[in-house]
Amino acid sequence: MKRDNTDGTTTGPKGLKGPQGPSGSRSRRTPARSTGVAAGALALLLAGSLGLGAAPAPAHAHAHAPAAANAQAAEAAQAADASRVRIGTAFAIPGARVYPEGIAVDPRTRAVYVGSYADGTVYRARPGRAEAEVFLPPGTDGRRTANGLRVDALGRLWVTDSTTGVAVYDTATGTRLAHFEVAVGAPARFVNDLTLTPDGTAYLTDSVRGVLYRVTPRQLAAGGGVLTVAHDLTPALRPRPAGGFSLNGITSDRTGRYLLTVDMTEGDLYRVDLRSGAVRRVALTGGDMKAADGLDLAPDGSLRVAHNTTNTLTRWQVSADGTRARLVRTVTDPSLQIPTTLAHTPGRTLVVRSQFDKGGPMDTGPGAPGTPGVFTVAAVSGL
C-alpha cells in the first residue's frame, strides 16, 4: 500500500494533507474496532456490523492440495494488486463536526457533493479546489441528515434524510424541486441510500423496514408526495430481530434491468429484477459483504464497495446477469477512517472518510469522546 500526497492528490488548506496511517503500511485485513454506536437509529444500523471481526472473509479452500494451491495463488494475486493501490486526499470539508456520509458526482460539471450525517449540510467541491464549500446549509427545508446523494442526468441533486425521505434540488440555484416523505404513521424507518436507473427512476433503501421505495419521473414532475414501497425484501432477508437493520447501499446496472442492494449485517448482496420484481441472493465467491455500506457498479461490471467498520474497500466482478460476484481486490487501511461510501470516476475512486469513531455516532468507548481531525474525502487509485 502506498499513499500519495504529492502525485495526483490535492493539498488541503494551509498546506494540510489528508490523514495518514502508519508510515509505509501495506494493505491488510484489520479487525473491526469493538465499539458501539452512541444512540438513535444509526446505532441500530451499525450494531450488527461492529462485532464482525475482520474485513470480508476469504472463502475456505478445500482440503485437497490443488484447491489449496489455487486459493493461495488467488490470495497472492490480490495482495499484489492491493500493493499498487494508492490512497491520497481529494479535498477537505470545512467544519469541526461534519461526520460526512453520502457522496455524488455531477457527470456534467465534475463537481462533487458530500452530505453530513450530523446536521444535514450538503457540501460542494468544485473541480481543482482544495476545500469544499457549503451548498445547502444545515437544516435546509427541515433536513436533519444527508445520507444518500445522487446527481441525475439533468443536474438535479437527490438527498435522502434518514428521518423523513428524499428531497431533490437544482444544482445551479439550490432550489428545492421536489420532496417525498414516508407516510405519516408508517412503522419506524431509516431512509438510507438511493440509486437512479437510466429512465430517471429513483430507488431508496429503508434499513429498518427492509424495503425499497420508488420515485418515478412522473412523480418527480409533480413535485412531491408519499414514498411508495416498490419492493419488499423482508421475505428474502435472513431473519433479524424486530427493528433490526439490514439494507444499506444500493446501485443499479447501466441497462436498468436490475438493482443490487446489500444487507451489511449479514454480508449478503441481493439482486432485484426490475421487470419481474423477483429478489434473489447474489452468489458471492471469495468473501462476503459484512459491514458493507456504499456500492458503486461500473459499466464493465466492477462493483466497488466501502466496508465501514473494517476500514476496507473491495472490488468485485459481477456477472453479466447480476446473479454472481467474485471478489478480486481487497484494501484495508486505517487512513480510510471508517469509509461510508464511494464514487468511482475516471482514474480514481472518491471515498468518504466519516471519522464516525472520533466523537461521532460510533464513538461509545470509555472516557471522553475522541476528537476528529480535518474531515476529508480520499482519492484512491488502483482499486
PDB file of C-alpha atoms in Angstrom, residues 193-379:
ATOM      1  CA  ASP A 193     -29.227   5.259   0.302  1.00  0.00           C
ATOM      2  CA  LEU A 194     -30.527   5.623  -3.245  1.00  0.00           C
ATOM      3  CA  THR A 195     -29.729   4.863  -6.860  1.00  0.00           C
ATOM      4  CA  LEU A 196     -31.016   6.213 -10.176  1.00  0.00           C
ATOM      5  CA  THR A 197     -31.843   3.972 -13.135  1.00  0.00           C
ATOM      6  CA  PRO A 198     -31.372   5.068 -16.772  1.00  0.00           C
ATOM      7  CA  ASP A 199     -35.031   6.054 -17.129  1.00  0.00           C
ATOM      8  CA  GLY A 200     -34.731   8.512 -14.233  1.00  0.00           C
ATOM      9  CA  THR A 201     -36.469   6.401 -11.591  1.00  0.00           C
ATOM     10  CA  ALA A 202     -35.035   6.574  -8.079  1.00  0.00           C
ATOM     11  CA  TYR A 203     -34.932   3.599  -5.684  1.00  0.00           C
ATOM     12  CA  LEU A 204     -34.215   4.103  -1.994  1.00  0.00           C
ATOM     13  CA  THR A 205     -33.356   1.641   0.777  1.00  0.00           C
ATOM     14  CA  ASP A 206     -35.072   1.603   4.167  1.00  0.00           C
ATOM     15  CA  SER A 207     -32.736  -0.074   6.643  1.00  0.00           C
ATOM     16  CA  VAL A 208     -35.391  -0.754   9.285  1.00  0.00           C
ATOM     17  CA  ARG A 209     -38.303  -1.870   7.146  1.00  0.00           C
ATOM     18  CA  GLY A 210     -36.216  -3.890   4.672  1.00  0.00           C
ATOM     19  CA  VAL A 211     -37.986  -2.352   1.681  1.00  0.00           C
ATOM     20  CA  LEU A 212     -37.149  -0.297  -1.390  1.00  0.00           C
ATOM     21  CA  TYR A 213     -39.087   2.875  -2.151  1.00  0.00           C
ATOM     22  CA  ARG A 214     -39.537   4.189  -5.681  1.00  0.00           C
ATOM     23  CA  VAL A 215     -39.913   7.688  -7.142  1.00  0.00           C
ATOM     24  CA  THR A 216     -40.815   7.770 -10.841  1.00  0.00           C
ATOM     25  CA  PRO A 217     -40.130  10.647 -13.274  1.00  0.00           C
ATOM     26  CA  ARG A 218     -43.863  11.391 -13.311  1.00  0.00           C
ATOM     27  CA  GLN A 219     -43.913  11.682  -9.521  1.00  0.00           C
ATOM     28  CA  LEU A 220     -40.840  13.898  -9.647  1.00  0.00           C
ATOM     29  CA  ALA A 221     -42.549  16.206 -12.154  1.00  0.00           C
ATOM     30  CA  ALA A 222     -45.499  16.502  -9.761  1.00  0.00           C
ATOM     31  CA  GLY A 223     -43.155  17.977  -7.152  1.00  0.00           C
ATOM     32  CA  GLY A 224     -43.729  15.660  -4.230  1.00  0.00           C
ATOM     33  CA  GLY A 225     -45.813  13.045  -2.497  1.00  0.00           C
ATOM     34  CA  VAL A 226     -45.625   9.970  -0.326  1.00  0.00           C
ATOM     35  CA  LEU A 227     -42.793   7.481  -0.776  1.00  0.00           C
ATOM     36  CA  THR A 228     -44.293   4.269  -2.081  1.00  0.00           C
ATOM     37  CA  VAL A 229     -42.874   0.794  -1.451  1.00  0.00           C
ATOM     38  CA  ALA A 230     -41.839  -0.834  -4.711  1.00  0.00           C
ATOM     39  CA  HIS A 231     -40.122  -3.974  -3.396  1.00  0.00           C
ATOM     40  CA  ASP A 232     -40.338  -5.693  -0.024  1.00  0.00           C
ATOM     41  CA  LEU A 233     -37.180  -7.712   0.553  1.00  0.00           C
ATOM     42  CA  THR A 234     -38.176  -8.952   4.010  1.00  0.00           C
ATOM     43  CA  PRO A 235     -39.136 -12.480   2.843  1.00  0.00           C
ATOM     44  CA  ALA A 236     -35.709 -12.883   1.199  1.00  0.00           C
ATOM     45  CA  LEU A 237     -33.609 -11.413   4.010  1.00  0.00           C
ATOM     46  CA  ARG A 238     -32.116 -13.615   6.689  1.00  0.00           C
ATOM     47  CA  PRO A 239     -34.037 -13.485   9.989  1.00  0.00           C
ATOM     48  CA  ARG A 240     -33.227 -10.483  12.164  1.00  0.00           C
ATOM     49  CA  PRO A 241     -34.565  -9.090  15.457  1.00  0.00           C
ATOM     50  CA  ALA A 242     -37.644  -6.894  15.288  1.00  0.00           C
ATOM     51  CA  GLY A 243     -36.486  -3.405  14.382  1.00  0.00           C
ATOM     52  CA  GLY A 244     -33.048  -4.678  13.367  1.00  0.00           C
ATOM     53  CA  PHE A 245     -31.266  -3.103  10.438  1.00  0.00           C
ATOM     54  CA  SER A 246     -30.491  -4.731   7.118  1.00  0.00           C
ATOM     55  CA  LEU A 247     -30.433  -2.938   3.751  1.00  0.00           C
ATOM     56  CA  ASN A 248     -27.874  -0.208   3.234  1.00  0.00           C
ATOM     57  CA  GLY A 249     -26.114   0.647  -0.054  1.00  0.00           C
ATOM     58  CA  ILE A 250     -27.838   0.278  -3.411  1.00  0.00           C
ATOM     59  CA  THR A 251     -26.784   0.536  -7.059  1.00  0.00           C
ATOM     60  CA  SER A 252     -28.207  -0.316 -10.486  1.00  0.00           C
ATOM     61  CA  ASP A 253     -26.878  -1.713 -13.743  1.00  0.00           C
ATOM     62  CA  ARG A 254     -26.468   0.563 -16.732  1.00  0.00           C
ATOM     63  CA  THR A 255     -29.312  -1.038 -18.702  1.00  0.00           C
ATOM     64  CA  GLY A 256     -31.882  -0.686 -15.951  1.00  0.00           C
ATOM     65  CA  ARG A 257     -32.522  -4.432 -15.699  1.00  0.00           C
ATOM     66  CA  TYR A 258     -31.771  -4.908 -12.019  1.00  0.00           C
ATOM     67  CA  LEU A 259     -30.762  -3.370  -8.699  1.00  0.00           C
ATOM     68  CA  LEU A 260     -28.121  -4.583  -6.263  1.00  0.00           C
ATOM     69  CA  THR A 261     -28.520  -3.834  -2.555  1.00  0.00           C
ATOM     70  CA  VAL A 262     -26.562  -5.060   0.454  1.00  0.00           C
ATOM     71  CA  ASP A 263     -27.507  -6.382   3.880  1.00  0.00           C
ATOM     72  CA  MET A 264     -24.499  -5.044   5.773  1.00  0.00           C
ATOM     73  CA  THR A 265     -25.176  -7.045   8.928  1.00  0.00           C
ATOM     74  CA  GLU A 266     -25.362 -10.467   7.291  1.00  0.00           C
ATOM     75  CA  GLY A 267     -22.948  -9.685   4.474  1.00  0.00           C
ATOM     76  CA  ASP A 268     -25.378 -10.644   1.711  1.00  0.00           C
ATOM     77  CA  LEU A 269     -25.889  -8.948  -1.650  1.00  0.00           C
ATOM     78  CA  TYR A 270     -29.337  -9.060  -3.263  1.00  0.00           C
ATOM     79  CA  ARG A 271     -30.450  -8.700  -6.856  1.00  0.00           C
ATOM     80  CA  VAL A 272     -33.847  -7.169  -7.584  1.00  0.00           C
ATOM     81  CA  ASP A 273     -35.206  -7.762 -11.092  1.00  0.00           C
ATOM     82  CA  LEU A 274     -36.967  -4.583 -12.233  1.00  0.00           C
ATOM     83  CA  ARG A 275     -39.171  -6.388 -14.743  1.00  0.00           C
ATOM     84  CA  SER A 276     -40.446  -9.304 -12.699  1.00  0.00           C
ATOM     85  CA  GLY A 277     -39.813  -7.985  -9.196  1.00  0.00           C
ATOM     86  CA  ALA A 278     -38.005 -11.217  -8.314  1.00  0.00           C
ATOM     87  CA  VAL A 279     -35.486 -10.980  -5.469  1.00  0.00           C
ATOM     88  CA  ARG A 280     -32.548 -13.347  -5.150  1.00  0.00           C
ATOM     89  CA  ARG A 281     -29.347 -13.538  -3.142  1.00  0.00           C
ATOM     90  CA  VAL A 282     -26.272 -12.987  -5.307  1.00  0.00           C
ATOM     91  CA  ALA A 283     -23.769 -15.843  -5.186  1.00  0.00           C
ATOM     92  CA  LEU A 284     -20.549 -14.383  -3.761  1.00  0.00           C
ATOM     93  CA  THR A 285     -17.183 -16.043  -4.383  1.00  0.00           C
ATOM     94  CA  GLY A 286     -14.058 -15.217  -2.384  1.00  0.00           C
ATOM     95  CA  GLY A 287     -15.613 -13.308   0.503  1.00  0.00           C
ATOM     96  CA  ASP A 288     -18.710 -11.607   1.846  1.00  0.00           C
ATOM     97  CA  MET A 289     -20.079  -8.095   2.255  1.00  0.00           C
ATOM     98  CA  LYS A 290     -20.243  -7.725   6.007  1.00  0.00           C
ATOM     99  CA  ALA A 291     -20.009  -4.098   7.134  1.00  0.00           C
ATOM    100  CA  ALA A 292     -20.644  -3.064   3.509  1.00  0.00           C
ATOM    101  CA  ASP A 293     -22.038   0.438   3.205  1.00  0.00           C
ATOM    102  CA  GLY A 294     -21.814   2.271  -0.131  1.00  0.00           C
ATOM    103  CA  LEU A 295     -21.877   0.480  -3.510  1.00  0.00           C
ATOM    104  CA  ASP A 296     -20.752   1.638  -6.955  1.00  0.00           C
ATOM    105  CA  LEU A 297     -21.349  -0.519 -10.047  1.00  0.00           C
ATOM    106  CA  ALA A 298     -19.343   0.438 -13.153  1.00  0.00           C
ATOM    107  CA  PRO A 299     -20.497  -0.294 -16.719  1.00  0.00           C
ATOM    108  CA  ASP A 300     -17.865  -3.050 -17.020  1.00  0.00           C
ATOM    109  CA  GLY A 301     -19.388  -4.969 -14.103  1.00  0.00           C
ATOM    110  CA  SER A 302     -16.854  -3.839 -11.492  1.00  0.00           C
ATOM    111  CA  LEU A 303     -18.622  -3.403  -8.167  1.00  0.00           C
ATOM    112  CA  ARG A 304     -16.726  -1.265  -5.641  1.00  0.00           C
ATOM    113  CA  VAL A 305     -17.764  -1.499  -2.013  1.00  0.00           C
ATOM    114  CA  ALA A 306     -16.952   0.527   1.116  1.00  0.00           C
ATOM    115  CA  HIS A 307     -16.906  -1.547   4.336  1.00  0.00           C
ATOM    116  CA  ASN A 308     -17.162   0.990   7.130  1.00  0.00           C
ATOM    117  CA  THR A 309     -16.129  -0.542  10.456  1.00  0.00           C
ATOM    118  CA  THR A 310     -13.252  -2.547   8.963  1.00  0.00           C
ATOM    119  CA  ASN A 311     -11.665   0.363   7.054  1.00  0.00           C
ATOM    120  CA  THR A 312     -11.864  -1.756   3.922  1.00  0.00           C
ATOM    121  CA  LEU A 313     -12.564  -1.266   0.229  1.00  0.00           C
ATOM    122  CA  THR A 314     -13.299  -4.198  -2.053  1.00  0.00           C
ATOM    123  CA  ARG A 315     -13.797  -4.672  -5.766  1.00  0.00           C
ATOM    124  CA  TRP A 316     -15.922  -7.458  -7.184  1.00  0.00           C
ATOM    125  CA  GLN A 317     -16.567  -8.630 -10.717  1.00  0.00           C
ATOM    126  CA  VAL A 318     -20.303  -9.042 -11.267  1.00  0.00           C
ATOM    127  CA  SER A 319     -21.599 -11.466 -13.898  1.00  0.00           C
ATOM    128  CA  ALA A 320     -23.454 -10.073 -16.913  1.00  0.00           C
ATOM    129  CA  ASP A 321     -26.828 -11.072 -15.469  1.00  0.00           C
ATOM    130  CA  GLY A 322     -26.031  -9.800 -11.962  1.00  0.00           C
ATOM    131  CA  THR A 323     -26.525 -13.164 -10.263  1.00  0.00           C
ATOM    132  CA  ARG A 324     -22.877 -13.812  -9.293  1.00  0.00           C
ATOM    133  CA  ALA A 325     -19.983 -11.722  -7.987  1.00  0.00           C
ATOM    134  CA  ARG A 326     -16.327 -12.653  -7.498  1.00  0.00           C
ATOM    135  CA  LEU A 327     -14.003 -10.816  -5.109  1.00  0.00           C
ATOM    136  CA  VAL A 328     -10.936  -9.559  -6.996  1.00  0.00           C
ATOM    137  CA  ARG A 329      -9.388  -6.926  -4.729  1.00  0.00           C
ATOM    138  CA  THR A 330      -9.331  -6.049  -1.029  1.00  0.00           C
ATOM    139  CA  VAL A 331      -7.686  -2.991   0.509  1.00  0.00           C
ATOM    140  CA  THR A 332      -7.696  -2.408   4.266  1.00  0.00           C
ATOM    141  CA  ASP A 333      -6.053   0.682   5.702  1.00  0.00           C
ATOM    142  CA  PRO A 334      -6.702   2.832   8.808  1.00  0.00           C
ATOM    143  CA  SER A 335      -6.276   6.010   6.749  1.00  0.00           C
ATOM    144  CA  LEU A 336      -9.719   5.290   5.251  1.00  0.00           C
ATOM    145  CA  GLN A 337     -11.172   6.416   8.623  1.00  0.00           C
ATOM    146  CA  ILE A 338     -14.474   4.474   8.589  1.00  0.00           C
ATOM    147  CA  PRO A 339     -15.360   4.783   4.891  1.00  0.00           C
ATOM    148  CA  THR A 340     -19.100   5.094   4.441  1.00  0.00           C
ATOM    149  CA  THR A 341     -19.449   5.286   0.683  1.00  0.00           C
ATOM    150  CA  LEU A 342     -17.614   5.896  -2.568  1.00  0.00           C
ATOM    151  CA  ALA A 343     -17.994   7.164  -6.115  1.00  0.00           C
ATOM    152  CA  HIS A 344     -15.831   5.877  -8.942  1.00  0.00           C
ATOM    153  CA  THR A 345     -14.705   8.409 -11.535  1.00  0.00           C
ATOM    154  CA  PRO A 346     -12.177   8.021 -14.390  1.00  0.00           C
ATOM    155  CA  GLY A 347      -8.773   7.406 -12.862  1.00  0.00           C
ATOM    156  CA  ARG A 348      -9.780   7.386  -9.201  1.00  0.00           C
ATOM    157  CA  THR A 349     -12.365   6.429  -6.631  1.00  0.00           C
ATOM    158  CA  LEU A 350     -13.571   9.090  -4.195  1.00  0.00           C
ATOM    159  CA  VAL A 351     -14.116   7.676  -0.701  1.00  0.00           C
ATOM    160  CA  VAL A 352     -15.866   9.417   2.201  1.00  0.00           C
ATOM    161  CA  ARG A 353     -13.785   9.367   5.408  1.00  0.00           C
ATOM    162  CA  SER A 354     -16.551   9.639   8.006  1.00  0.00           C
ATOM    163  CA  GLN A 355     -14.480   9.522  11.222  1.00  0.00           C
ATOM    164  CA  PHE A 356     -17.652   8.269  12.915  1.00  0.00           C
ATOM    165  CA  ASP A 357     -15.486   6.746  15.656  1.00  0.00           C
ATOM    166  CA  LYS A 358     -13.952  10.099  16.658  1.00  0.00           C
ATOM    167  CA  GLY A 359     -16.655  11.764  18.715  1.00  0.00           C
ATOM    168  CA  GLY A 360     -19.287  10.745  16.186  1.00  0.00           C
ATOM    169  CA  PRO A 361     -22.140   8.223  16.179  1.00  0.00           C
ATOM    170  CA  MET A 362     -19.780   5.243  16.564  1.00  0.00           C
ATOM    171  CA  ASP A 363     -17.709   6.624  19.451  1.00  0.00           C
ATOM    172  CA  THR A 364     -19.012   4.902  22.581  1.00  0.00           C
ATOM    173  CA  GLY A 365     -15.763   3.787  24.181  1.00  0.00           C
ATOM    174  CA  PRO A 366     -14.896   4.570  27.781  1.00  0.00           C
ATOM    175  CA  GLY A 367     -13.654   8.040  28.651  1.00  0.00           C
ATOM    176  CA  ALA A 368     -14.061  11.283  26.790  1.00  0.00           C
ATOM    177  CA  PRO A 369     -15.202  11.216  23.152  1.00  0.00           C
ATOM    178  CA  GLY A 370     -12.473  11.182  20.565  1.00  0.00           C
ATOM    179  CA  THR A 371     -11.553  14.282  18.614  1.00  0.00           C
ATOM    180  CA  PRO A 372     -11.784  14.123  14.818  1.00  0.00           C
ATOM    181  CA  GLY A 373      -9.120  15.547  12.561  1.00  0.00           C
ATOM    182  CA  VAL A 374      -9.861  17.575   9.472  1.00  0.00           C
ATOM    183  CA  PHE A 375     -12.663  15.908   7.530  1.00  0.00           C
ATOM    184  CA  THR A 376     -11.647  14.869   4.028  1.00  0.00           C
ATOM    185  CA  VAL A 377     -12.594  12.800   1.025  1.00  0.00           C
ATOM    186  CA  ALA A 378      -9.963  10.299  -0.053  1.00  0.00           C
ATOM    187  CA  ALA A 379      -8.765   9.823  -3.626  1.00  0.00           C
TER     188      ALA A 379
END
